[in-house]
Short mmCIF file of C-alpha atoms in Angstrom, two decimals:
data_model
loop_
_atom_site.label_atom_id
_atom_site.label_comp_id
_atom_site.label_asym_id
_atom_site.label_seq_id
_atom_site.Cartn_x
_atom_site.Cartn_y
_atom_site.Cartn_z
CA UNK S 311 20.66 -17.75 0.87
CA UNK S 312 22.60 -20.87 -0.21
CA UNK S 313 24.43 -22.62 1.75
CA UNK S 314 27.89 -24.53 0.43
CA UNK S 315 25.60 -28.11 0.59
CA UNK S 316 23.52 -26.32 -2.12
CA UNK S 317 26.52 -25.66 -4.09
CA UNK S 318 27.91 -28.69 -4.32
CA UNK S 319 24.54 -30.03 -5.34
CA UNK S 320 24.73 -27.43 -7.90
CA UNK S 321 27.67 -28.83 -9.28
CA UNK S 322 26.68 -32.07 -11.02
CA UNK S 323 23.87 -34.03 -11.58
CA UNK S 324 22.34 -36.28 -8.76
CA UNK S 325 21.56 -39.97 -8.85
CA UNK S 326 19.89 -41.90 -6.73
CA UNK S 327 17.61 -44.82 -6.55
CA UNK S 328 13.91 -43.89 -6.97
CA UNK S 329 15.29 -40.44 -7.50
CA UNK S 330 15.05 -39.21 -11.46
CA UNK S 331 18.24 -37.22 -12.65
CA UNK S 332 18.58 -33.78 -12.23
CA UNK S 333 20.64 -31.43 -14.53
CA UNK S 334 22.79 -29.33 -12.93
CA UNK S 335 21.73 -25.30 -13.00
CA UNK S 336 23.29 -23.46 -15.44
CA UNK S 337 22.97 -20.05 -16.95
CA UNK S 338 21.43 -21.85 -20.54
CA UNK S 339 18.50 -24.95 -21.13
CA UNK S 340 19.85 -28.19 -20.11
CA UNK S 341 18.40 -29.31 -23.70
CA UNK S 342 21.49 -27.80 -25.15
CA UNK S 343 24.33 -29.55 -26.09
CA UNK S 344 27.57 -29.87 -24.29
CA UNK S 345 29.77 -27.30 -25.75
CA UNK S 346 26.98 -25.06 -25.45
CA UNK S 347 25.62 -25.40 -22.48
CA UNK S 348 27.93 -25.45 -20.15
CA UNK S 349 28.78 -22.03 -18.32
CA UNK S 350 31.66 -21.31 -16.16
CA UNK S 351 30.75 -21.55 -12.42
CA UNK S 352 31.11 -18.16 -11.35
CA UNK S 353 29.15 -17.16 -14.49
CA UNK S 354 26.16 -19.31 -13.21
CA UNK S 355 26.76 -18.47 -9.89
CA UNK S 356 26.66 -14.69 -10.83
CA UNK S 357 23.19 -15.24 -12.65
CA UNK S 358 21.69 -17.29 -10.00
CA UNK S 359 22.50 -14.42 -7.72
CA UNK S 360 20.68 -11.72 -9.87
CA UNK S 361 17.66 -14.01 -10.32
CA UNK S 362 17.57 -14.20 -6.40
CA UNK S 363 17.91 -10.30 -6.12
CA UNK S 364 15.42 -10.18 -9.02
CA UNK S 365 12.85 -11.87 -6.66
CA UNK S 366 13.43 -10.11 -3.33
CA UNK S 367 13.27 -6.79 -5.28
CA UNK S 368 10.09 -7.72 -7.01
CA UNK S 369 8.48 -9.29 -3.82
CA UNK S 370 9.03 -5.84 -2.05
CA UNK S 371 7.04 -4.48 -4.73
CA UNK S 372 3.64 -7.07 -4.25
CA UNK S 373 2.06 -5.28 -1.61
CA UNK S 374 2.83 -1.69 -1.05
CA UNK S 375 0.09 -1.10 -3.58
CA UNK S 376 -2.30 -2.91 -0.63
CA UNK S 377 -0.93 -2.12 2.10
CA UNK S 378 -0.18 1.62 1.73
CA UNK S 379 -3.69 2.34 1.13
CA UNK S 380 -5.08 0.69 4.70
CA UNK S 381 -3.66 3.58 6.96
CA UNK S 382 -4.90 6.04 4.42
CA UNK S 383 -8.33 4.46 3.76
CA UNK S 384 -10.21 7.04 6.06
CA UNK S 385 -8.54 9.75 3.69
CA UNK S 386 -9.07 8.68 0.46
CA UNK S 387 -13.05 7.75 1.19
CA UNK S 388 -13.19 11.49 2.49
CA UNK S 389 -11.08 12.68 -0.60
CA UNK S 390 -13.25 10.37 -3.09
CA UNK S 391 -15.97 10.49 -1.27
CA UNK S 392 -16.44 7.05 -1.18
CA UNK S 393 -19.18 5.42 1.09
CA UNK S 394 -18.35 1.73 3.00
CA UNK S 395 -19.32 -0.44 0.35
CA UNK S 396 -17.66 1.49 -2.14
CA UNK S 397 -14.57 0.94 -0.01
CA UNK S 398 -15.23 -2.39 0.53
CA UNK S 399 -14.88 -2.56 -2.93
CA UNK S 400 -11.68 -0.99 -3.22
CA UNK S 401 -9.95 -3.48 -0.85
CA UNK S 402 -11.75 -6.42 -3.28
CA UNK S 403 -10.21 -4.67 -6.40
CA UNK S 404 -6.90 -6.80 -5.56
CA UNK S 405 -8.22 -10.61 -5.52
CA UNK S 406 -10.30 -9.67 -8.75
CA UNK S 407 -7.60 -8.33 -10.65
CA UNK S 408 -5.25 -11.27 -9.33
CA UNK S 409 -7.78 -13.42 -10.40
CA UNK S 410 -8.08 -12.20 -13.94
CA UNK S 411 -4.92 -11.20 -15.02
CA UNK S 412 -3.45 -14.29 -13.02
CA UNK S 413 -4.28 -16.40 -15.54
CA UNK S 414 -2.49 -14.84 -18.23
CA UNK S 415 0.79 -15.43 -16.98
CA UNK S 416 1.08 -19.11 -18.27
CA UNK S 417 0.27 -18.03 -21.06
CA UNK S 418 2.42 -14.87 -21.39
CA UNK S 419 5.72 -17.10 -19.84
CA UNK S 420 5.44 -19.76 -22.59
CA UNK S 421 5.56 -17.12 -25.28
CA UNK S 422 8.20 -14.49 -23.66
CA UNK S 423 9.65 -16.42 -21.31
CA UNK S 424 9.31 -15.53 -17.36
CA UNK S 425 11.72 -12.89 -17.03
CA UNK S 426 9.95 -10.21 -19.64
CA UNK S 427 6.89 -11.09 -17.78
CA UNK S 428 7.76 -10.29 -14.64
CA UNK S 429 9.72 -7.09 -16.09
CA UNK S 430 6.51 -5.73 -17.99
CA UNK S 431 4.99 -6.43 -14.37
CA UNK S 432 7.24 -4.53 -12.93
CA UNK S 433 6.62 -1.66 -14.99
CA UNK S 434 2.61 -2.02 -15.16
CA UNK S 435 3.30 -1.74 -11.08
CA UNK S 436 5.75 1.25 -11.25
CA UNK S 437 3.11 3.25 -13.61
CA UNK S 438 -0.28 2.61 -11.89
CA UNK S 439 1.17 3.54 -8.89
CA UNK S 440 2.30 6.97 -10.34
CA UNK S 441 -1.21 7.49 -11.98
CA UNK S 442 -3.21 6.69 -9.24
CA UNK S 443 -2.58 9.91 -6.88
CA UNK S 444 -3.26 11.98 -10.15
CA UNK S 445 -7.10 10.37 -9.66
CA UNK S 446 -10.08 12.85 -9.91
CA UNK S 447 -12.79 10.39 -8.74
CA UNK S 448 -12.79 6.99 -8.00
CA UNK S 449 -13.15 4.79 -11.47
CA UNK S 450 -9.99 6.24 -12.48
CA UNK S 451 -8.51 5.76 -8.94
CA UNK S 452 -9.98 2.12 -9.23
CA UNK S 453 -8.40 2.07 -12.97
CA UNK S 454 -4.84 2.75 -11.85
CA UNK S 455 -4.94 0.85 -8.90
CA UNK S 456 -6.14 -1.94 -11.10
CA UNK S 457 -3.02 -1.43 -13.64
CA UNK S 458 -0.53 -1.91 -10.67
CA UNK S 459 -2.51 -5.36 -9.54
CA UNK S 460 -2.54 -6.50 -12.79
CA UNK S 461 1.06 -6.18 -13.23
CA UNK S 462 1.50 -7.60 -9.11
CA UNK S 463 -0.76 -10.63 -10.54
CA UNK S 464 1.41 -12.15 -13.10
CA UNK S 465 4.60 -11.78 -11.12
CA UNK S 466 2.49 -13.52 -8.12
CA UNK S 467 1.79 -16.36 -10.08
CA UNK S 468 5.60 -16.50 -11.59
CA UNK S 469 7.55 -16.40 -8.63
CA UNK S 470 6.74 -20.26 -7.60
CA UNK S 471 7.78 -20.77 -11.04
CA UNK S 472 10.81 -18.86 -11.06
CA UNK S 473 12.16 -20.35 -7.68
CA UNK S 474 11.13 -24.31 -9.28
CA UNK S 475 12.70 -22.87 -12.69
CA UNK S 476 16.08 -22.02 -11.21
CA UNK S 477 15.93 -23.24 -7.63
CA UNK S 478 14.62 -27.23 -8.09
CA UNK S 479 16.43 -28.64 -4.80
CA UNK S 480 15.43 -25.50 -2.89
CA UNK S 481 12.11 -24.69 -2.90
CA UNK S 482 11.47 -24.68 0.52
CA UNK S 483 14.28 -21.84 1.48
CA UNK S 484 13.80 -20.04 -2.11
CA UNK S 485 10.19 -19.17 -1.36
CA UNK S 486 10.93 -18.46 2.01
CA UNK S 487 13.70 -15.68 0.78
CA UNK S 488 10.84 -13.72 -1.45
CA UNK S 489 8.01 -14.20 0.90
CA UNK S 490 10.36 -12.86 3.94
CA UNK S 491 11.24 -9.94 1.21
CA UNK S 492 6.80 -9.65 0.41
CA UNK S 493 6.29 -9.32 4.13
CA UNK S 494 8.89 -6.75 4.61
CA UNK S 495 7.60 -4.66 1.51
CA UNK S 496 4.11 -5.10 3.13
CA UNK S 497 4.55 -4.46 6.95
CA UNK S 498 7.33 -1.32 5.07
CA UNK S 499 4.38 -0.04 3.18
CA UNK S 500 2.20 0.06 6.19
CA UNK S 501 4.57 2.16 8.78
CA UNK S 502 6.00 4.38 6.36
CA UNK S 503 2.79 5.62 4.06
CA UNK S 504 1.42 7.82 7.07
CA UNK S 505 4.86 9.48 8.08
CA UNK S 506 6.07 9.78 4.10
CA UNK S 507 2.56 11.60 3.78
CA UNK S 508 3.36 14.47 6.71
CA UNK S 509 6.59 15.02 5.32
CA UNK S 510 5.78 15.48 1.99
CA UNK S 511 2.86 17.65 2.81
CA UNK S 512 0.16 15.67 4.30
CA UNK S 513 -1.79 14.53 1.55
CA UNK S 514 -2.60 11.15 0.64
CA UNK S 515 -1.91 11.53 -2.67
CA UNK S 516 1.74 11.86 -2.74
CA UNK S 517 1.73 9.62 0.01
CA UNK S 518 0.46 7.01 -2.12
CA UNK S 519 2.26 7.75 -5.39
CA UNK S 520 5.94 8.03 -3.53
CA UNK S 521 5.93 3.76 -3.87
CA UNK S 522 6.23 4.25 -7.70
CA UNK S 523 9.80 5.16 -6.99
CA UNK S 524 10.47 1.64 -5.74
CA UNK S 525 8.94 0.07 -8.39
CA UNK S 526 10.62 1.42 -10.66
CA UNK S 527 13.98 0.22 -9.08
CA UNK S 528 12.61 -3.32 -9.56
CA UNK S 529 12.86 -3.01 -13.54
CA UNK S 530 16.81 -2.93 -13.08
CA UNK S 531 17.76 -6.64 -12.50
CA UNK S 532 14.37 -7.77 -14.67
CA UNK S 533 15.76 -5.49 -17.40
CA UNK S 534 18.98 -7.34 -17.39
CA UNK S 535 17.47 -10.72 -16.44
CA UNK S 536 15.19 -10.54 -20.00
CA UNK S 537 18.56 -10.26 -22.02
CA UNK S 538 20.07 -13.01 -21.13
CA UNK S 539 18.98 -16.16 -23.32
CA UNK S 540 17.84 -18.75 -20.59
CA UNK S 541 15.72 -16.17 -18.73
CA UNK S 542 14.36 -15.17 -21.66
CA UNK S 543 13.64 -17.95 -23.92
CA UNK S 544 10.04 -19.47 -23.66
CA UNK S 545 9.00 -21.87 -20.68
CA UNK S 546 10.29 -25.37 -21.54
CA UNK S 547 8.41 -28.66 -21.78
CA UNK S 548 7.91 -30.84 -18.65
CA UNK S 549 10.10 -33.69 -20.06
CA UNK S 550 13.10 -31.02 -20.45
CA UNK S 551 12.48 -29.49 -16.88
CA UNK S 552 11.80 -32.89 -14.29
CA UNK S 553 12.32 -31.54 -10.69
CA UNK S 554 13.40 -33.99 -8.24
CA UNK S 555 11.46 -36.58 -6.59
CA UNK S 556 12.96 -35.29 -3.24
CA UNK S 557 13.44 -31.85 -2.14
CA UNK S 558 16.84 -31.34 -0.48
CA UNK S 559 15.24 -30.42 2.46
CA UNK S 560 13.13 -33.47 2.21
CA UNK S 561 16.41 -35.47 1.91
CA UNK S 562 17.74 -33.70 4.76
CA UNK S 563 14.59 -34.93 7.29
CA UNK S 564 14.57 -38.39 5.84
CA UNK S 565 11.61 -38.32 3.86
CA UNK S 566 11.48 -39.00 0.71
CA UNK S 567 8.88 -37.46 -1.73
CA UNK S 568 8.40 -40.01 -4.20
CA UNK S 569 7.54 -43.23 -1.72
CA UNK S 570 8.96 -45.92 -3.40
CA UNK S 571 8.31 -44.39 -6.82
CA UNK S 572 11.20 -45.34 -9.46
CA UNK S 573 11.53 -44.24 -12.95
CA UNK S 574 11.88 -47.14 -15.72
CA UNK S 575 14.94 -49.01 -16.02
CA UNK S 576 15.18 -47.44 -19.63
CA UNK S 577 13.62 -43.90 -19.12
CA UNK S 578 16.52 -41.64 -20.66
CA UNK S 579 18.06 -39.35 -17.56
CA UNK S 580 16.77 -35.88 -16.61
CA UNK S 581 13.70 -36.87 -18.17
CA UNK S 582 10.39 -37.30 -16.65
CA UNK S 583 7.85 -40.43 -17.15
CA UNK S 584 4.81 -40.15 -19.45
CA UNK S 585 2.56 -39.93 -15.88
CA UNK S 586 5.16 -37.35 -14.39
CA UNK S 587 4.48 -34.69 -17.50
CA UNK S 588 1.86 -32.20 -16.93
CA UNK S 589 0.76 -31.13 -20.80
CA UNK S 590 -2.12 -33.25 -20.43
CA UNK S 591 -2.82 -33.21 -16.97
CA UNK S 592 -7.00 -32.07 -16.21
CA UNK S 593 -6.17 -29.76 -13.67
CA UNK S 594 -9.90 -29.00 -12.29
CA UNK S 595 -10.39 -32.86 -12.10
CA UNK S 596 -7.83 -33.08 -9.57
CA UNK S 597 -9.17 -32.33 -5.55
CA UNK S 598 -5.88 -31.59 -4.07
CA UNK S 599 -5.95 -28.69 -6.96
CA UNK S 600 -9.30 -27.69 -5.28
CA UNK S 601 -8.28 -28.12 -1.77
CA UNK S 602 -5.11 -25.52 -2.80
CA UNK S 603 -7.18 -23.38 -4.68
CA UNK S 604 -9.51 -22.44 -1.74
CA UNK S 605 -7.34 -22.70 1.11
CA UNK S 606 -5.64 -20.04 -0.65
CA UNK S 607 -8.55 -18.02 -1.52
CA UNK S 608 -9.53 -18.09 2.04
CA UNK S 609 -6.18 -17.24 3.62
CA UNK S 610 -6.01 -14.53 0.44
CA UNK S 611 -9.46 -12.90 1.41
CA UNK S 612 -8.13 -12.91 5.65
CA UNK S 613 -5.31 -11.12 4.43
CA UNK S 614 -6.66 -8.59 2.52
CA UNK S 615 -9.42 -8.09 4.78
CA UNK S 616 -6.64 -7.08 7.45
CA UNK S 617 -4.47 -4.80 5.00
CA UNK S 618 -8.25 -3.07 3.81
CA UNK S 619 -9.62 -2.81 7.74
CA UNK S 620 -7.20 -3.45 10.20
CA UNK S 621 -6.32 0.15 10.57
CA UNK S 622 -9.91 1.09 10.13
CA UNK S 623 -10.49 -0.92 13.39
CA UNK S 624 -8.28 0.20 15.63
CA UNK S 625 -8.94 4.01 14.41
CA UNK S 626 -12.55 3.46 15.37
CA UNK S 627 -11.69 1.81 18.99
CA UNK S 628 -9.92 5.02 19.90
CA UNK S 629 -6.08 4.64 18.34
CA UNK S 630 -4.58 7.50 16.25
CA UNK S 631 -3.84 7.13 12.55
CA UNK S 632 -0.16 6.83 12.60
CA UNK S 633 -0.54 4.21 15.54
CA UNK S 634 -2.54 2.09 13.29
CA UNK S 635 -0.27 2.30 10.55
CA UNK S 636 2.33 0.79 13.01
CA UNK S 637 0.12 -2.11 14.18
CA UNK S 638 -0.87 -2.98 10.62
CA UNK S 639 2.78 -2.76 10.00
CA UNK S 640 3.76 -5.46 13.07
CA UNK S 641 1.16 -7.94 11.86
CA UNK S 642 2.68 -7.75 8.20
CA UNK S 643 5.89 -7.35 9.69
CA UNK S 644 5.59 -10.85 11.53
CA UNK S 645 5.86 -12.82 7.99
CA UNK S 646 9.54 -11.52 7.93
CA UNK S 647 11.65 -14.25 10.32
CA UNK S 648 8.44 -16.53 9.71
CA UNK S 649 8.00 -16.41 5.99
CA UNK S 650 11.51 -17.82 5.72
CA UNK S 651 11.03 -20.40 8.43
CA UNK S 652 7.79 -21.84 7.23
CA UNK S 653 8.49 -23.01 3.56
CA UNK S 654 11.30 -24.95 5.08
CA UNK S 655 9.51 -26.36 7.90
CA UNK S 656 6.59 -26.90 5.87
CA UNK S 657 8.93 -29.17 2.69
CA UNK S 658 10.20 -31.23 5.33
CA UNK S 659 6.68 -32.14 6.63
CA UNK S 660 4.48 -35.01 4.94
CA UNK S 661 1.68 -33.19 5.83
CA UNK S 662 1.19 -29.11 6.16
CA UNK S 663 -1.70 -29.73 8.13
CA UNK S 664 -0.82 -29.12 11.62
CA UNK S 665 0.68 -25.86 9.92
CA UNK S 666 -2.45 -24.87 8.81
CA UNK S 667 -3.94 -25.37 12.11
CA UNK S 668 -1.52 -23.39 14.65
CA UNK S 669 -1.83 -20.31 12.33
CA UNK S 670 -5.66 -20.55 11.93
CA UNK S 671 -5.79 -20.84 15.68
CA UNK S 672 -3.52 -17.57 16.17
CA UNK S 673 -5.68 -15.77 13.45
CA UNK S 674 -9.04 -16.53 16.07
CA UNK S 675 -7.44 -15.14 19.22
CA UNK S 676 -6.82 -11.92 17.52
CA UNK S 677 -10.23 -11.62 16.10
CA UNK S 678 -11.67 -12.71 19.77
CA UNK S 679 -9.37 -9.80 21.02
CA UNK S 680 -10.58 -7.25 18.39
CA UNK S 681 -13.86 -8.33 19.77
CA UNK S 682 -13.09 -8.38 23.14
CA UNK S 683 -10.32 -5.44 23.78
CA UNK S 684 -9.57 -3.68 20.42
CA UNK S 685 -7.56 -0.70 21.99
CA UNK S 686 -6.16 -2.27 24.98
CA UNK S 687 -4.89 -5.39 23.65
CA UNK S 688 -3.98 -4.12 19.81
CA UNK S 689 -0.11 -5.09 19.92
CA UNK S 690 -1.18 -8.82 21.03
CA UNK S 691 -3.77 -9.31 18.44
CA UNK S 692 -1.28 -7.46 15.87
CA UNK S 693 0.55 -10.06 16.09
CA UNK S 694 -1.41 -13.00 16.91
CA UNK S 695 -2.81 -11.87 13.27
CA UNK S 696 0.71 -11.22 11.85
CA UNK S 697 1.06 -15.17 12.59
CA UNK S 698 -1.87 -16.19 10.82
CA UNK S 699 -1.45 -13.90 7.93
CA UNK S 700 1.77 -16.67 7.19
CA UNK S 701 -0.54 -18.70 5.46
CA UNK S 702 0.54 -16.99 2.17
CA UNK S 703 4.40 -18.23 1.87
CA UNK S 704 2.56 -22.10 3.24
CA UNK S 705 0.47 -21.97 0.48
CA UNK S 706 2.80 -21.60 -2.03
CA UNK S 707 5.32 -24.04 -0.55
CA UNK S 708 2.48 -26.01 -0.58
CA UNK S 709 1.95 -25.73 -4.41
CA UNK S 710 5.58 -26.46 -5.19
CA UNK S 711 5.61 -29.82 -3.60
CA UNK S 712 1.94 -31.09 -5.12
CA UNK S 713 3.48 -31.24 -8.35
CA UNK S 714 6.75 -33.80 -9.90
CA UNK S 715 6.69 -31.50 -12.95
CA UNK S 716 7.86 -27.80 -13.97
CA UNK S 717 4.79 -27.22 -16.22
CA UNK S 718 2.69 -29.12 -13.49
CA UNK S 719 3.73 -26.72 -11.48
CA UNK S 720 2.69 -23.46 -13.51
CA UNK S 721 -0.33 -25.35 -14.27
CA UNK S 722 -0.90 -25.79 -10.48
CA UNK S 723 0.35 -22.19 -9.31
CA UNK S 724 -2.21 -20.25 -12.11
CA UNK S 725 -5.11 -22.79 -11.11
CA UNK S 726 -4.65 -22.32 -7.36
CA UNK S 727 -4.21 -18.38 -7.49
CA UNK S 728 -6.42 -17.58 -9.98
CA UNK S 729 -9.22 -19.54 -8.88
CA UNK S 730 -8.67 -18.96 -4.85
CA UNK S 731 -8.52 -15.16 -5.88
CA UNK S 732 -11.52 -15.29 -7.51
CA UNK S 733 -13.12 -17.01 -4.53
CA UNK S 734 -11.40 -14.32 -2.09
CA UNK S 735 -13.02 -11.11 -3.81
CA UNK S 736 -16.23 -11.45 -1.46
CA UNK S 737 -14.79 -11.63 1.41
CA UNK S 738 -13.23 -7.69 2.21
CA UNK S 739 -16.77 -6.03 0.37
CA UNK S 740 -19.01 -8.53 2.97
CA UNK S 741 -16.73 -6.84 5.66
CA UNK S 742 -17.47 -3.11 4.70
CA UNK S 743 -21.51 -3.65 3.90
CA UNK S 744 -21.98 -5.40 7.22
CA UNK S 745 -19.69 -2.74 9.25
CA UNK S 746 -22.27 -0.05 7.09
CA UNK S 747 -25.08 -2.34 7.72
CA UNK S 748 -24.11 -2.54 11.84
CA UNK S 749 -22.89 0.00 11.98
CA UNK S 750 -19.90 -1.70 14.27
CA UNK S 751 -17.39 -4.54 13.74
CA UNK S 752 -18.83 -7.47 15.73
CA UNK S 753 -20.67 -8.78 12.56
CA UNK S 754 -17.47 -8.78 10.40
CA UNK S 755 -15.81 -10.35 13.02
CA UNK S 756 -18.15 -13.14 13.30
CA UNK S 757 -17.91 -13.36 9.50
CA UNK S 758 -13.47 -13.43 9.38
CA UNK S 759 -14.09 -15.98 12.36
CA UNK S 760 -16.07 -18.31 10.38
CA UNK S 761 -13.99 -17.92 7.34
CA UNK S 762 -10.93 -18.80 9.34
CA UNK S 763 -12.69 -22.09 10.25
CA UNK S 764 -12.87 -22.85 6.56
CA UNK S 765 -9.33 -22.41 6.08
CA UNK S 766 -8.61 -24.55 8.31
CA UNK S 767 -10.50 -27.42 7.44
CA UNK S 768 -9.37 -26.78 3.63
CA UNK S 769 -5.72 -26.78 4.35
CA UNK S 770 -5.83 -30.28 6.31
CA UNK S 771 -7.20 -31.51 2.83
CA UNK S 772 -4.56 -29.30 0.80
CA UNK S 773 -1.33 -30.41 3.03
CA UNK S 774 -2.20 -34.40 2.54
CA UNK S 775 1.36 -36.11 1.20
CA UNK S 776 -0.19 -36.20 -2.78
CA UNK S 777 0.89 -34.91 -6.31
CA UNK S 778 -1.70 -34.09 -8.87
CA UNK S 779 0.02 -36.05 -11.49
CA UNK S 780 -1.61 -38.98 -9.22
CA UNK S 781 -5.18 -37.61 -10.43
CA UNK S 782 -5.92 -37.07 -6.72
#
């Protein structure tokens, strides 16, 4: 969490040459006026607190939906009667919903505001997650699975938001708190489902279903959050929400983010420059957009080919159900200690590429040893994959720092997740038709190997020192 550096930054504006203004945070719109704007510290101090408990609550939520299923995949296809493709399909169901309900959330946070959003996804999360064991076949298994997503899709895209929203000067530490608290919901999800099954009777269904419950303890602080008139109150304008030049971690290493860039001797403070604004910035024209929006749809589509067939591959080398549940739950359970370390590395780097490199590198040795050794090397390719699969919190640290600008930034986050979703839903229904089509996993392995090497060379292209305000 913050440190007392971050609270004195907190505390008044900054100033600094080449550096634009930066209001203070505050518990209301720095647009207000004076006498009714300003909060008492421990007031704002109090709110910040519940937005950051808001987002490690919600991140828990993001992936038990995913991840829950993998260890009972075998089950459900027998229960369903569901053939490989078919379940190939299942574990694409999650990139296509992010991708098309994604998009919405823009949209739905400049009308409502981001805290109702992320509260009505909270609840679309908590109720397809209760409906889904109550599934006769599988469209209306698919059907609630798909209402959870969609509600998991607009809070993915509004968390990067949220953190630049309240958290400006620390975006690198911010979205390593939630993406530490997404990787502990995940790898949670993945240990727990097949012992919560046994002990509530060994079916999958209220195996599945008992992750409603911690959904719906998400909608407390979200609840409260969408009362209060900041959080609530519709996204603001790019020229009322400038984000600093710097990060503070960037300030910290010496390197500043705006090279030499200065605002006009007469620009008004705490605003941002005509070129700095985002309302009519062409996001598709820009390549770093691009270069974000695959990288992330290829690290999206390794990750959800591991939560959908992970367990599946160490079941079929020989290891029991509840010890595959365990290893899918140490490679999710590695983005704990380095989902927070990353985003901060990663802002105090001019370039993420090396980054992107060691972790693609780490996700090839494991597929080599699922190749190689599946059984008798599974807890070093758990991890070796639990590594890689830390792409996810470098992406989005990655898509806080390519923009100057708050709306630039939800521009940026819905463009990059929407679009690299879209691009990921192939990728886990290739792995089950060629596994059918095989009839073993050396041909989806060559497949995740070669889609590794595309993430690789994407992400050198994505972590290049650029804003897409610079039409680059």
């Amino acid at each position: 969490m913050a440190s007392a550096d971050d609270d004195s930054r907190n505390s008044a504006p900054t100033t600094d040459l080449g550096t634009r203004t930066v209001p203070a945070r505050s518990a209301r719109p720095p647009a207000l006026p004076p006498e009714a704007g300003a909060a008492p510290a421990a007031v704002s101090r109090r709110l910040l607190g519940l937005v950051a408990a808001g987002l490690v609550i919600a991140a828990l939520n993001l992936r038990p939906a995913i991840s829950g299923l993998g260890p009972l995949l075998e089950e459900v296809r027998r229960g369903l009667h569901m053939n490989g493709t078919v379940a190939g399909l299942l574990t694409s169901v999650p990139p296509l919903c992010f991708a098309v309900f994604g998009g919405l959330a823009p949209r739905l946070a400049r009308r409502r505001g981001p805290a109702p959003v992320v509260l009505a996804g909270m609840a679309a999360i908590a109720l397809g997650l209760a409906l889904r064991p109550l599934a006769a076949g599988t469209g209306t298994f698919l059907a609630a699975t798909a209402l959870a997503l969609a509600g998991i899709a607009v809070s993915n895209v509004l968390m990067p938001v949220i953190v630049k929203h309240w958290f400006p000067d620390r975006v690198g530490s911010m979205t390593g708190l939630y993406s530490m608290a997404l990787a502990l919901g995940t790898a949670g999800a993945a240990a727990v489902t097949v012992p919560l099954t046994d002990a509530l009777g060994g079916g999958w269904r209220a195996g599945l279903g008992a992750w409603a419950v911690l959904a719906a303890v998400a909608l407390v602080p979200w609840a409260v959050l969408s009362r209060d008139r900041s959080a609530r109150a519709p996204e603001p304008r790019a020229a009322d929400e400038a984000v600093p030049a710097r990060t503070a971690e960037g300030e910290a290493a010496g390197q500043p983010r705006d090279r030499g860039r200065t605002e006009p001797t007469g620009a008004p403070s705490g605003s941002a420059t005509p070129s700095e604004t985002a309302p009519g910035l062409r996001i598709a024209a820009s390549p770093t957009a691009w270069a974000l929006a695959v990288f992330f749809g290829l690290q999206a589509s390794a990750a959800y080919i591991t939560m959908g067939w992970l367990p599946q591959i160490f079941r079929d080398s020989g290891v029991s159900a509840p010890a595959a549940g365990v290893l899918l739950a140490v490679t999710m359970g590695m983005g704990v200690p380095l989902s927070f370390v990353l985003p901060k590395l990663a802002a105090r780097m001019r370039h993420q590429g090396p980054l992107v490199v060691a972790l693609g590198l780490c996700g090839l040795v494991g597929y080599a040893g699922l190749w190689l050794a599946p059984a008798a090397g599974a807890w070093a390719w758990a991890l070796a994959l639990g590594v890689s699969n830390c792409a996810f919190p470098l992406a989005l640290t990655m898509i806080g720092m390519r923009s100057r600008s708050h709306s630039g930034v939800v521009k940026l986050s819905a463009f990059a997740q929407s679009t690299g979703y879209l691009l990921s839903i192939p990728g886990p229904l290739l792995v089950g038709s060629l596994h059918d089509l095989s009839g073993g996993w050396h041909a989806p392995l060559l497949l995740m190997a070669g889609l590794m090497l595309a993430q690789m060379a994407t992400g050198l292209l994505a972590g290049r020192d650029r804003v897409i305000e610079e039409g680059r």
